[in-house]
PDB file of C-alpha atoms and ligand atoms in Angstrom:
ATOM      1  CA  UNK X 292     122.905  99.512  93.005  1.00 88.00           C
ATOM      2  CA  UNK X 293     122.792 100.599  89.355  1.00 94.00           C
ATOM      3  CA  UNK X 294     120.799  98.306  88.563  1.00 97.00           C
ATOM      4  CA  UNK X 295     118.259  99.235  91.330  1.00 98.00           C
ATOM      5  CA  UNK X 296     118.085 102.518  90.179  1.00 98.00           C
ATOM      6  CA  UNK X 297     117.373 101.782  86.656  1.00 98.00           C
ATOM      7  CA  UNK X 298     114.548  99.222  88.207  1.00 98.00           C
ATOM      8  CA  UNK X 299     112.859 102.505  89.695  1.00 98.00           C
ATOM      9  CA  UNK X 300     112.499 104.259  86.820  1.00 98.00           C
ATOM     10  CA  UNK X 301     111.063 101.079  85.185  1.00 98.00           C
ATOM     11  CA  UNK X 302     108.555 101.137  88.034  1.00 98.00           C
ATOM     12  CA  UNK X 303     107.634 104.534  87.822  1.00 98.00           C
ATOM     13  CA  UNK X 304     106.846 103.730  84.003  1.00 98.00           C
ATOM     14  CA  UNK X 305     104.147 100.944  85.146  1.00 98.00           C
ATOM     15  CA  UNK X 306     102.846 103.334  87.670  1.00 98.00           C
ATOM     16  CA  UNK X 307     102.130 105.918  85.227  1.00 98.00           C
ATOM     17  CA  UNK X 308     100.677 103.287  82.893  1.00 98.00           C
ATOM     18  CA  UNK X 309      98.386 102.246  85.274  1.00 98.00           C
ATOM     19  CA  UNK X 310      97.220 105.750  85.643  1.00 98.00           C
ATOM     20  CA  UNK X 311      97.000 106.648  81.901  1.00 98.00           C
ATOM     21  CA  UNK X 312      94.938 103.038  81.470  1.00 98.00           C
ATOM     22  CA  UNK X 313      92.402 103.996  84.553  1.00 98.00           C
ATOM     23  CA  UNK X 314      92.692 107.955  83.784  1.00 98.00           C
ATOM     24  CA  UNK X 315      92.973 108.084  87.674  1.00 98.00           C
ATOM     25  CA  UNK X 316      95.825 108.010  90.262  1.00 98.00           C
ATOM     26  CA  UNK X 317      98.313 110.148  92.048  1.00 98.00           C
ATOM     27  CA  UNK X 318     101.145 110.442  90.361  1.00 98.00           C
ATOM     28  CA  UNK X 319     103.412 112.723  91.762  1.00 98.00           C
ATOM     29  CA  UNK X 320     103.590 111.063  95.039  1.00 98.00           C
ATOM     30  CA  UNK X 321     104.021 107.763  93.187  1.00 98.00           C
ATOM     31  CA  UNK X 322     107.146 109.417  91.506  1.00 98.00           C
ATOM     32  CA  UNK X 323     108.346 111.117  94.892  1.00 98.00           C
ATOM     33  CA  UNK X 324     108.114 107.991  97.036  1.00 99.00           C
ATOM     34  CA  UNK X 325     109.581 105.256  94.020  1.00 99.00           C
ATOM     35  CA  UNK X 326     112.786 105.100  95.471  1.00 99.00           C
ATOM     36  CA  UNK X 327     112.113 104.480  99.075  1.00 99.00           C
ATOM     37  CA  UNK X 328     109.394 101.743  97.979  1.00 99.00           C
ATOM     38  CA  UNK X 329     112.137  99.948  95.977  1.00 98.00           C
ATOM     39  CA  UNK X 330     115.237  99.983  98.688  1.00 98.00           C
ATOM     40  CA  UNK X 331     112.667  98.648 101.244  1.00 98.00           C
ATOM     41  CA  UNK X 332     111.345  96.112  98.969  1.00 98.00           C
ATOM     42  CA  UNK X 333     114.028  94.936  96.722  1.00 98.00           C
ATOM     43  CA  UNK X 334     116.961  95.366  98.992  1.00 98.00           C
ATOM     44  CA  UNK X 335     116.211  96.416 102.635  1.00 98.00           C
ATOM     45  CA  UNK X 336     112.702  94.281 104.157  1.00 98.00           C
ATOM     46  CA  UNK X 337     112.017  90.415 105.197  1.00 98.00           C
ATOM     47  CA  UNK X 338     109.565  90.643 103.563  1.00 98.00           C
ATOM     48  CA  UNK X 339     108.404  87.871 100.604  1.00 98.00           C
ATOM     49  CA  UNK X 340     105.969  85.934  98.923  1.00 98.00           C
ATOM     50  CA  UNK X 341     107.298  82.735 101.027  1.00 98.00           C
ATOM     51  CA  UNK X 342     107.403  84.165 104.156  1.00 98.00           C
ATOM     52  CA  UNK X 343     104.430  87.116 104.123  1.00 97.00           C
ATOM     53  CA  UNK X 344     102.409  85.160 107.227  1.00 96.00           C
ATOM     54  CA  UNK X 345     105.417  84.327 109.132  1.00 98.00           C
ATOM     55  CA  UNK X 346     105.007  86.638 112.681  1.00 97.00           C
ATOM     56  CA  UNK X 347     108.836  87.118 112.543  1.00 98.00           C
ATOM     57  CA  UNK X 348     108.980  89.157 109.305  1.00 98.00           C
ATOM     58  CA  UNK X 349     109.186  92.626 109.021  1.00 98.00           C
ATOM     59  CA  UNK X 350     105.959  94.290 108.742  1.00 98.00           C
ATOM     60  CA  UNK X 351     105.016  97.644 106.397  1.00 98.00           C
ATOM     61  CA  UNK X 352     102.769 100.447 106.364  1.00 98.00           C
ATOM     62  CA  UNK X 353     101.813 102.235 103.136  1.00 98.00           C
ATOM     63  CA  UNK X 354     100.807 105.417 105.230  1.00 99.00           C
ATOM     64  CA  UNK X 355     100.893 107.603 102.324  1.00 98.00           C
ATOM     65  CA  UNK X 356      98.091 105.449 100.509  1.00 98.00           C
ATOM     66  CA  UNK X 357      96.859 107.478  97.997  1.00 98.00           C
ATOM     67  CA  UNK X 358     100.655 106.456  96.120  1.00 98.00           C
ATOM     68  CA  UNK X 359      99.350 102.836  95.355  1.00 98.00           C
ATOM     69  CA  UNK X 360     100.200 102.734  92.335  1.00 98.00           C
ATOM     70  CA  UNK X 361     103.639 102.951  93.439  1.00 99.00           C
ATOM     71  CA  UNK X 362     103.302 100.457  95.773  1.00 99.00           C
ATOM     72  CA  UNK X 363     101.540  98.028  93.766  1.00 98.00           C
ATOM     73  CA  UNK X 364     104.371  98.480  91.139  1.00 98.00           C
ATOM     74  CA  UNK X 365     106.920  97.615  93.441  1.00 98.00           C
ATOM     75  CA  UNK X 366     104.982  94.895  95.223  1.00 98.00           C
ATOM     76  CA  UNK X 367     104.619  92.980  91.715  1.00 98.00           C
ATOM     77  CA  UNK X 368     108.433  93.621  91.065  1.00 98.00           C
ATOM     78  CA  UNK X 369     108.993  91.519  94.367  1.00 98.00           C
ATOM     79  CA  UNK X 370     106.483  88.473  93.123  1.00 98.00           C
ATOM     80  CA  UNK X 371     103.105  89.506  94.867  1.00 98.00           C
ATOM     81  CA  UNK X 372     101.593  90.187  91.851  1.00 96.00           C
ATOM     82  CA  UNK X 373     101.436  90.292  88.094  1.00 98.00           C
ATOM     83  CA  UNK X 374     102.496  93.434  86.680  1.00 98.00           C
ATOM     84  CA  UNK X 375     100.227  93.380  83.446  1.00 98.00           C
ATOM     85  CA  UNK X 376      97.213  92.547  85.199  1.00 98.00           C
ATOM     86  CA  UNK X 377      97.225  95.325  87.649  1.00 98.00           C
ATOM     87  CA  UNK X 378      98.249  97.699  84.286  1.00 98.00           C
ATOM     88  CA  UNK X 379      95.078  96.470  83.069  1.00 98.00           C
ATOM     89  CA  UNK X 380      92.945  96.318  86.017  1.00 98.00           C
ATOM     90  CA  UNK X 381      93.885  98.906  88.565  1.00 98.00           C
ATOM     91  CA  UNK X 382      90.978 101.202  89.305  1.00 97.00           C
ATOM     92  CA  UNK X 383      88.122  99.598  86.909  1.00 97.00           C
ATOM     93  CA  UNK X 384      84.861  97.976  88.536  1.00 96.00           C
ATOM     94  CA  UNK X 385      85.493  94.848  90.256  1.00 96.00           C
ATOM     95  CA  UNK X 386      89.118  94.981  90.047  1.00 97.00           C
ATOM     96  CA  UNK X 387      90.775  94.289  93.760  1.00 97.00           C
ATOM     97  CA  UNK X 388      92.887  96.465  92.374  1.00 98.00           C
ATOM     98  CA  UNK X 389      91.584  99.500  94.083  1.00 98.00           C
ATOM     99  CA  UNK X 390      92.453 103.190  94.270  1.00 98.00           C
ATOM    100  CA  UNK X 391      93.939 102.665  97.911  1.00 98.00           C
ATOM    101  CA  UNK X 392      95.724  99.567  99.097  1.00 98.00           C
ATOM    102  CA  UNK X 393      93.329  97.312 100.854  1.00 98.00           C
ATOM    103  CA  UNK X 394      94.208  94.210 102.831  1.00 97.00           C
ATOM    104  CA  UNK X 395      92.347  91.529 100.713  1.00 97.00           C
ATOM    105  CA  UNK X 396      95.691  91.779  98.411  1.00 98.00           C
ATOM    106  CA  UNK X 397      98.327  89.436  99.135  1.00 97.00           C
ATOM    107  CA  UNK X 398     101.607  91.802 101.181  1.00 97.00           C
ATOM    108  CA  UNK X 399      99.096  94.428 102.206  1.00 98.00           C
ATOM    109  CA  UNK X 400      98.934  94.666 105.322  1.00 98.00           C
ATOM    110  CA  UNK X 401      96.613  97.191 105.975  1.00 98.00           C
ATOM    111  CA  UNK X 402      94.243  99.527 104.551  1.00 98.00           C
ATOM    112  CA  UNK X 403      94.977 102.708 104.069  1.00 98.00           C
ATOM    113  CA  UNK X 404      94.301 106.187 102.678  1.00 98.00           C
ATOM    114  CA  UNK X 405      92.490 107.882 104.726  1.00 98.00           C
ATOM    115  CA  UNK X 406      96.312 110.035 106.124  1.00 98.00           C
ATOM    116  CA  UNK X 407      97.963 109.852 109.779  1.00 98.00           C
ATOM    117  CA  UNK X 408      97.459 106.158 110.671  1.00 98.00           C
ATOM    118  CA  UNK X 409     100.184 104.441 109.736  1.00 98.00           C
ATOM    119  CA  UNK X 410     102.451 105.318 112.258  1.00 98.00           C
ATOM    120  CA  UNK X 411     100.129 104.974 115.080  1.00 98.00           C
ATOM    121  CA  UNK X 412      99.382 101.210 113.951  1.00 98.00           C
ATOM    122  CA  UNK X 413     103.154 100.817 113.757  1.00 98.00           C
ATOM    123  CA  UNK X 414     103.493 101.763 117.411  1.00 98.00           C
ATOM    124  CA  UNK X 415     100.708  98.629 118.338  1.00 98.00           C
ATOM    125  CA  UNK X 416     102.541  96.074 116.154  1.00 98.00           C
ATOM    126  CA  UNK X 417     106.285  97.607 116.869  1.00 98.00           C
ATOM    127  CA  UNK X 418     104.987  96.845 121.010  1.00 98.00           C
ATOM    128  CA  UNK X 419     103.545  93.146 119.968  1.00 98.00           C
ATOM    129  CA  UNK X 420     106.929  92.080 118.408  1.00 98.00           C
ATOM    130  CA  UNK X 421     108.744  93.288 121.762  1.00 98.00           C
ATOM    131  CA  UNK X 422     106.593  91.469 124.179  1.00 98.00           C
ATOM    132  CA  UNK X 423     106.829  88.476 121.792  1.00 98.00           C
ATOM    133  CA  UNK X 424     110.807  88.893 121.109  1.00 98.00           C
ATOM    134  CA  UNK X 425     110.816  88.762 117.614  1.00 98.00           C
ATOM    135  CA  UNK X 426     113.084  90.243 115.479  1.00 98.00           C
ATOM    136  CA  UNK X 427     110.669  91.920 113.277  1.00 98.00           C
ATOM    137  CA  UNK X 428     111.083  95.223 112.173  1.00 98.00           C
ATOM    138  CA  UNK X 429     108.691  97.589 111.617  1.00 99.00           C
ATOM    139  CA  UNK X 430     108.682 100.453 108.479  1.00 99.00           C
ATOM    140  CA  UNK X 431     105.637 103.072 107.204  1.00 99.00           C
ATOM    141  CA  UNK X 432     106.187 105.689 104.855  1.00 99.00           C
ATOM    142  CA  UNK X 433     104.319 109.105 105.532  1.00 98.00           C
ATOM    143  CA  UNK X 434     103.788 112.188 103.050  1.00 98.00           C
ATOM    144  CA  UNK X 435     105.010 115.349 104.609  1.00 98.00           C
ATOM    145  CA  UNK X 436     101.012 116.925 104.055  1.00 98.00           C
ATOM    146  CA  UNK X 437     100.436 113.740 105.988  1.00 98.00           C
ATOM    147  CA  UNK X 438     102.367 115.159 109.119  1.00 98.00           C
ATOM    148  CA  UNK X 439      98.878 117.984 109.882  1.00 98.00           C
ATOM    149  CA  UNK X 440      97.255 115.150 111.170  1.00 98.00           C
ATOM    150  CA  UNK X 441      97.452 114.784 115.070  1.00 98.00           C
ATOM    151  CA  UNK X 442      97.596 111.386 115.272  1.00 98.00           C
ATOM    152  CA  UNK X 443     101.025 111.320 113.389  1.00 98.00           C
ATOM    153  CA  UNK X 444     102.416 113.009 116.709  1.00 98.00           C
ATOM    154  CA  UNK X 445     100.670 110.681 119.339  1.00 98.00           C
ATOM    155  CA  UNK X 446     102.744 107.827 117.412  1.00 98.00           C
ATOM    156  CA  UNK X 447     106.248 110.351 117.445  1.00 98.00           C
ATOM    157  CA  UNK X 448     104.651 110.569 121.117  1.00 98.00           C
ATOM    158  CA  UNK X 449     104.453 106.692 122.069  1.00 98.00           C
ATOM    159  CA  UNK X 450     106.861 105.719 119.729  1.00 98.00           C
ATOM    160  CA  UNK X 451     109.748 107.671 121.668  1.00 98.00           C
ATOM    161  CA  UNK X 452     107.680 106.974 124.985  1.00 98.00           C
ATOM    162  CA  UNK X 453     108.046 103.207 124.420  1.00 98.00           C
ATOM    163  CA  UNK X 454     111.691 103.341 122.971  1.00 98.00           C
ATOM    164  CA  UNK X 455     110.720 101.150 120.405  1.00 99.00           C
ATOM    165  CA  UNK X 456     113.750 101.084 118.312  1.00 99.00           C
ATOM    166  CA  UNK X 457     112.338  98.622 115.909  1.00 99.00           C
ATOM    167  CA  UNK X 458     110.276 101.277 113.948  1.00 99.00           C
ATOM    168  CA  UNK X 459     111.795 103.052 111.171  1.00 99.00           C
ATOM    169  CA  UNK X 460     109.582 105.922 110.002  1.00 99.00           C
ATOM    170  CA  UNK X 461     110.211 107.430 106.846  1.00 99.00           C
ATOM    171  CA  UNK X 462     108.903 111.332 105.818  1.00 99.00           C
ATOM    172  CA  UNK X 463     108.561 111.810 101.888  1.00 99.00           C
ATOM    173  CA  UNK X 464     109.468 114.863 102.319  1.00 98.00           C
ATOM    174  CA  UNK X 465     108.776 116.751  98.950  1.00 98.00           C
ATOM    175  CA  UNK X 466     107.596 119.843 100.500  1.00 98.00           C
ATOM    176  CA  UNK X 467     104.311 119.495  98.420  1.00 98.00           C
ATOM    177  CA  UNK X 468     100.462 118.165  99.343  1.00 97.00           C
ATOM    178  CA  UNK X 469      97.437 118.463  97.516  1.00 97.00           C
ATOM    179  CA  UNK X 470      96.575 122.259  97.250  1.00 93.00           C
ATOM    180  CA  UNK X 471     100.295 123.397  97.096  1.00 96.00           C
ATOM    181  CA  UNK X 472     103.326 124.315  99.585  1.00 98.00           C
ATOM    182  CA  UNK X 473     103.553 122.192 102.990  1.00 98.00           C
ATOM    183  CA  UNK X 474     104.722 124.893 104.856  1.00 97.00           C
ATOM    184  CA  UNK X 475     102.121 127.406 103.776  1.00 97.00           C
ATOM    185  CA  UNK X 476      99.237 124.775 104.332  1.00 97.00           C
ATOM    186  CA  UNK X 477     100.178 123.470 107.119  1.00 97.00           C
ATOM    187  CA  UNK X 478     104.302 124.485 108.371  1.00 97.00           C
ATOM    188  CA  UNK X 479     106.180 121.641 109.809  1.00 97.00           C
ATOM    189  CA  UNK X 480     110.038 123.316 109.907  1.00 97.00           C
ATOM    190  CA  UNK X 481     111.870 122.762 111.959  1.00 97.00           C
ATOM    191  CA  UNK X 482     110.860 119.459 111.188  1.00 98.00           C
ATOM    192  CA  UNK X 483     114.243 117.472 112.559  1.00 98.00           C
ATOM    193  CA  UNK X 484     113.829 119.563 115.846  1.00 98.00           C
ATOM    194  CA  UNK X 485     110.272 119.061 116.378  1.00 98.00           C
ATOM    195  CA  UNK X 486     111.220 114.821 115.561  1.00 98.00           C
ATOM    196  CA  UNK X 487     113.902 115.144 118.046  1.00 98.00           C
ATOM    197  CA  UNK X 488     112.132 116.193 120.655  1.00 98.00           C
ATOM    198  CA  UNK X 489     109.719 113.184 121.132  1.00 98.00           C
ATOM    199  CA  UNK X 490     112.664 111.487 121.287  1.00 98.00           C
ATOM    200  CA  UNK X 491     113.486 109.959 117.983  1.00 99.00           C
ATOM    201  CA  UNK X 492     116.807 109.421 116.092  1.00 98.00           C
ATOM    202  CA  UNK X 493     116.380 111.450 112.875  1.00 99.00           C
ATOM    203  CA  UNK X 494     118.533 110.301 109.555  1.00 99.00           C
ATOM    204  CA  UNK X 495     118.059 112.770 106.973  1.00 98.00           C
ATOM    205  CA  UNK X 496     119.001 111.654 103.308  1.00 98.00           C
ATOM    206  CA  UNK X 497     118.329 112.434  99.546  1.00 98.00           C
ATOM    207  CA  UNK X 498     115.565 110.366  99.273  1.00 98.00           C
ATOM    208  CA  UNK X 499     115.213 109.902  95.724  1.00 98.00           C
ATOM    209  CA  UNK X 500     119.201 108.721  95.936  1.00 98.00           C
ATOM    210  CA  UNK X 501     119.040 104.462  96.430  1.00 98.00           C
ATOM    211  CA  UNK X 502     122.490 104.329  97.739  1.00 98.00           C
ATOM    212  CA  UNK X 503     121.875 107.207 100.776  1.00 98.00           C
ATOM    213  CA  UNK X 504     118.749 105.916 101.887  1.00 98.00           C
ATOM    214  CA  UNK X 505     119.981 101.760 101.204  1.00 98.00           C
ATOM    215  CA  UNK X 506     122.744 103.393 104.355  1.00 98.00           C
ATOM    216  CA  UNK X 507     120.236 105.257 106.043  1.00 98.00           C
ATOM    217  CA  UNK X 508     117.814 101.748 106.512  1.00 98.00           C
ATOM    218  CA  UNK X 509     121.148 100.071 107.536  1.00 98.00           C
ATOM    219  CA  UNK X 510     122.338 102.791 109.767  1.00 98.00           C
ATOM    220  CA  UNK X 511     119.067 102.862 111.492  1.00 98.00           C
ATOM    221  CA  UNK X 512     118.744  99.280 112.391  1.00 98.00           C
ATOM    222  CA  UNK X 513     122.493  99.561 114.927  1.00 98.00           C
ATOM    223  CA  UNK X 514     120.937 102.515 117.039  1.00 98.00           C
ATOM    224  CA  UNK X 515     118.889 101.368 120.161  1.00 98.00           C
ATOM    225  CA  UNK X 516     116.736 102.974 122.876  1.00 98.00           C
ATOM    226  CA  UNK X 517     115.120 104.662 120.581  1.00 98.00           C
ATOM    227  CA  UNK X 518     113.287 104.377 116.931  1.00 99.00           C
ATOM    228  CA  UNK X 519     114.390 106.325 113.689  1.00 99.00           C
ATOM    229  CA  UNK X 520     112.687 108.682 111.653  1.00 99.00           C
ATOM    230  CA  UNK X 521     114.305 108.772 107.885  1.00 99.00           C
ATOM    231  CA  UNK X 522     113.771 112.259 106.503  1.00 99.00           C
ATOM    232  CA  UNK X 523     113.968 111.796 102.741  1.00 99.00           C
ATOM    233  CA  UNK X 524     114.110 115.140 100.576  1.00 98.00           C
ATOM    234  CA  UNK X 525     112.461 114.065  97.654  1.00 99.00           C
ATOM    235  CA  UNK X 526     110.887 115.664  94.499  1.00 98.00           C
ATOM    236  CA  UNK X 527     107.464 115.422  93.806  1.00 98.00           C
ATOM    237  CA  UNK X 528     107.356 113.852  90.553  1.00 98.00           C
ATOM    238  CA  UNK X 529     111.095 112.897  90.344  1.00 98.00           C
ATOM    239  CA  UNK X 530     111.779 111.232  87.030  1.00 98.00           C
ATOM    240  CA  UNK X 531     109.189 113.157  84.975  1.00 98.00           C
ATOM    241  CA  UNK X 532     111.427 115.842  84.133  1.00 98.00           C
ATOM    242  CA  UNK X 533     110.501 119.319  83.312  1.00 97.00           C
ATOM    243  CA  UNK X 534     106.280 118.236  82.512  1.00 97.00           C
ATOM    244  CA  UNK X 535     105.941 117.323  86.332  1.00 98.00           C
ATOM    245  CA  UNK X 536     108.977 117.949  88.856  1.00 98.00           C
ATOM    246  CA  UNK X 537     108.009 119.844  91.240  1.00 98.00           C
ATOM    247  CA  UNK X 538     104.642 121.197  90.460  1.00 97.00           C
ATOM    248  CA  UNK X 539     101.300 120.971  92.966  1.00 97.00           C
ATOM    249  CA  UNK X 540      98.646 119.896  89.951  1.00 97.00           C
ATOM    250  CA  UNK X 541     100.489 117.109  89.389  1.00 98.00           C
ATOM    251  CA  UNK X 542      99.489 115.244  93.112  1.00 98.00           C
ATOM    252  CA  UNK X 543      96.527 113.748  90.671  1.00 97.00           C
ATOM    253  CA  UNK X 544      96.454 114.831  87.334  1.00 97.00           C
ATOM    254  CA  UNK X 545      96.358 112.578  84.269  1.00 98.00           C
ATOM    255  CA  UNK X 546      98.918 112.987  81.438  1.00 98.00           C
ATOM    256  CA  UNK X 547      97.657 114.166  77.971  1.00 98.00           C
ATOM    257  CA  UNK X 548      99.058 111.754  75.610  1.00 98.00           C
ATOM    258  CA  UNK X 549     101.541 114.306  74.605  1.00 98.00           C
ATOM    259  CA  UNK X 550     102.656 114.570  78.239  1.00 98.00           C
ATOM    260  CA  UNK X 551     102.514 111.051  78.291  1.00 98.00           C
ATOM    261  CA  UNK X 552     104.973 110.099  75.695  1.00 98.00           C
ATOM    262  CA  UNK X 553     107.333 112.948  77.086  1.00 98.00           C
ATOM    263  CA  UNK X 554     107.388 111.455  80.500  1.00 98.00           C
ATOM    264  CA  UNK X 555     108.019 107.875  79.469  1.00 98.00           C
ATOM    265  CA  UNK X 556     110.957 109.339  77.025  1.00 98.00           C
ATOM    266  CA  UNK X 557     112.494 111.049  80.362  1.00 98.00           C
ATOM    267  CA  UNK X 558     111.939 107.617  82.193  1.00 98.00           C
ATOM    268  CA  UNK X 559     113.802 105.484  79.471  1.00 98.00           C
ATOM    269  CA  UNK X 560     116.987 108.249  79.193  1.00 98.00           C
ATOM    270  CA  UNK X 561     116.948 108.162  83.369  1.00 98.00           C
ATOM    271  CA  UNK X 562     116.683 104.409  82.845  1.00 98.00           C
ATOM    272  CA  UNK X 563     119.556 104.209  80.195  1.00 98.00           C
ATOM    273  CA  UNK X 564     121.853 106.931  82.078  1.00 97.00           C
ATOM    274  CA  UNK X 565     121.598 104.952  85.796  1.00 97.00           C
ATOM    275  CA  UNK X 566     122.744 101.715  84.000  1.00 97.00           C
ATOM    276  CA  UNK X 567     125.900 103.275  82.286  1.00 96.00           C
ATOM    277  CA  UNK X 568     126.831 104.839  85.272  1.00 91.00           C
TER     278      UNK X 568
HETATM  279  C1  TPP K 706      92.534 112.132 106.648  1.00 64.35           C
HETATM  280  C2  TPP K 706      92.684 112.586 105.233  1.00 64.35           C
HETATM  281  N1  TPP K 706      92.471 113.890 104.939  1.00 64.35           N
HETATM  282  C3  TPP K 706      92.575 114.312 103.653  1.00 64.35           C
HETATM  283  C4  TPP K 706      92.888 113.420 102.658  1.00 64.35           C
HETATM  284  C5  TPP K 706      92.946 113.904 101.203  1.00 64.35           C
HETATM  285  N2  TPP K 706      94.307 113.887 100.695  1.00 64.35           N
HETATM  286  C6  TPP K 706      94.734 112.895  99.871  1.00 64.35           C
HETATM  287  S1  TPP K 706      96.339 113.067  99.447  1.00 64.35           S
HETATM  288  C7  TPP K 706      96.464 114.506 100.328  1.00 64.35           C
HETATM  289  C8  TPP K 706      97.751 115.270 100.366  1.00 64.35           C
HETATM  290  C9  TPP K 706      98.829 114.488 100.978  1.00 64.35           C
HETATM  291  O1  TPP K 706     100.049 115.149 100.844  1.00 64.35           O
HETATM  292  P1  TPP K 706     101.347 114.406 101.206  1.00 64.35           P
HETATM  293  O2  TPP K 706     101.154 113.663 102.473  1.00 64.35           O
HETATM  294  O3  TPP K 706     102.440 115.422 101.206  1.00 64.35           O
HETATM  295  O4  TPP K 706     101.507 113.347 100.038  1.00 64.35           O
HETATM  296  P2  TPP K 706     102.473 113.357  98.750  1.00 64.35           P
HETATM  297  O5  TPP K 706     102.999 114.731  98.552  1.00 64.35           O
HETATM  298  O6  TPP K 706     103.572 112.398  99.104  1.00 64.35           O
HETATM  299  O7  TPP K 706     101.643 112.851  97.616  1.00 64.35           O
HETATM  300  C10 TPP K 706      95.278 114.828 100.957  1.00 64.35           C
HETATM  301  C11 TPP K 706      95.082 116.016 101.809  1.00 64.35           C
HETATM  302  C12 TPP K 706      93.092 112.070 103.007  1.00 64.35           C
HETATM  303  N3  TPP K 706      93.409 111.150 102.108  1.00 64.35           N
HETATM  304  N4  TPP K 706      92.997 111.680 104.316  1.00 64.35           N
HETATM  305 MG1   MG K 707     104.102 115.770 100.083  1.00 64.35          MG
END
């Protein structure tokens, strides 16, 4: 898993390239969400290039959209794309390399952006693979600012309703949206409680730690009657040390070039450090 780690940090550093090339993105999120992406992707998911319109894959949900640039870094690491190109293209005019994933891109399997969808479309497609017995499972990844729109609970609702324990749900829970502090935009605590109680097995892990949440994916595929929510404390813009841990502006600011060189220098020690562990 060393390795894996080191790979996220690698990923973060096209992510933020991307961003510094289009001088748009939303990189704190990206940085929060970089190790879930890569555990689902590189490790956890049936998911691939050879078999991405087989019906008995899993299927996932970029609920969180705004991160694409996470998500397109970590869908080139697993062969969708080239890496360089979407460096180069993401966000100019005609790219399909857009500011949100769209479905017109090979592995993505829905658009998405606009918040408090993903889940909900989960529900429909976690439903079709039970009436069709496949063994498909079915993942999303929701921000925690994500979680003040209502139609995030009508999918806790059916979800737990329907017992469909082929969804795993995961909360990037960094405890920061747009204009600041989840809980005094919008509160969600007691969050585990209030998952609970529609029903839901709840995991809660470090979720910027590969090796908890690599268990927590596992874990969550042996329970049944029910489907699993993974809360993952992360930190909103984990790997970019003291410039951007932690701090609101960051959900879409672009580095100066000074804070640019800084965060790629606190990428490469992370990097360096994971792989002489
Ligand atoms: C329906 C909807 N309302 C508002 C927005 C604008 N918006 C984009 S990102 C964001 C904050 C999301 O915060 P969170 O879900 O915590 O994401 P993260 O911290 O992981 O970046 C908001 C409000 C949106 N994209 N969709
Ligand atoms: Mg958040």
């Amino acid at each position: 898993m060393n390795k894996l780690k080191a790979k996220t940090f690698e990923l973060r550093q096209n992510a933020l390239d991307m961003i510094m090339n289009a001088k748009a993105g939303h990189i704190g999120g990206d940085f929060s969400v970089m190790d879930i992406l890569s555990v689902l992707y590189l490790k956890q998911m049936n998911i691939s290039v050879e078999n991405q319109n087989d019906p008995d894959r899993d299927y996932f949900i970029m609920s969180k959209g705004h991160s694409v640039e996470a998500y397109y870094s970590v869908l080139a690491a697993a062969g969708f794309f080239d890496i360089d190109t979407v460096i180069r293209e993401f966000s100019q005019f005609g790219s399909p390399f857009i500011g949100h994933p769209n479905n017109k891109l090979p592995g993505i399997e829905m658009n998405s952006g606009s918040l408090g969808h993903g889940l909900p479309v989960c529900v429909g497609i976690a439903i079709g693979a039970k009436k069709d017995n496949r063994p498909s499972r079915v993942y999303t990844v929701m921000g925690d600012g994500e979680l003040a729109e209502g139609s995030v609970w009508e999918g806790f609702m059916a979800g737990g309703h329907y017992k469909l324990d082929n969804i795993c749900a995961v909360i990037d829970r960094n405890m920061l949206q747009i204009s600041g502090g989840t809980e005094e935009v919008m509160s969600h605590e007691d969050l585990e409680v209030r998952i609970k109680a529609f029903n839901w097995n709840v995991i809660r892990v470090n979720g910027n730690d590969v090796d908890e949440l690599d268990r927590a994916f596992e874990e969550a595929k042996t329970v049944k009657g029910m489907p699993t929510c993974i809360i993952a404390d992360t930190i909103k813009g984990f790997g970019g040390g003291e410039v951007m841990e932690n701090k609101a502006p960051w959900h879409h600011k672009v580095p100066t070039e000074e804070e640019y060189r800084k965060i790629s220098a606190e990428l490469s020690r992370r990097r360096e450090a994971a792989l002489n562990e």
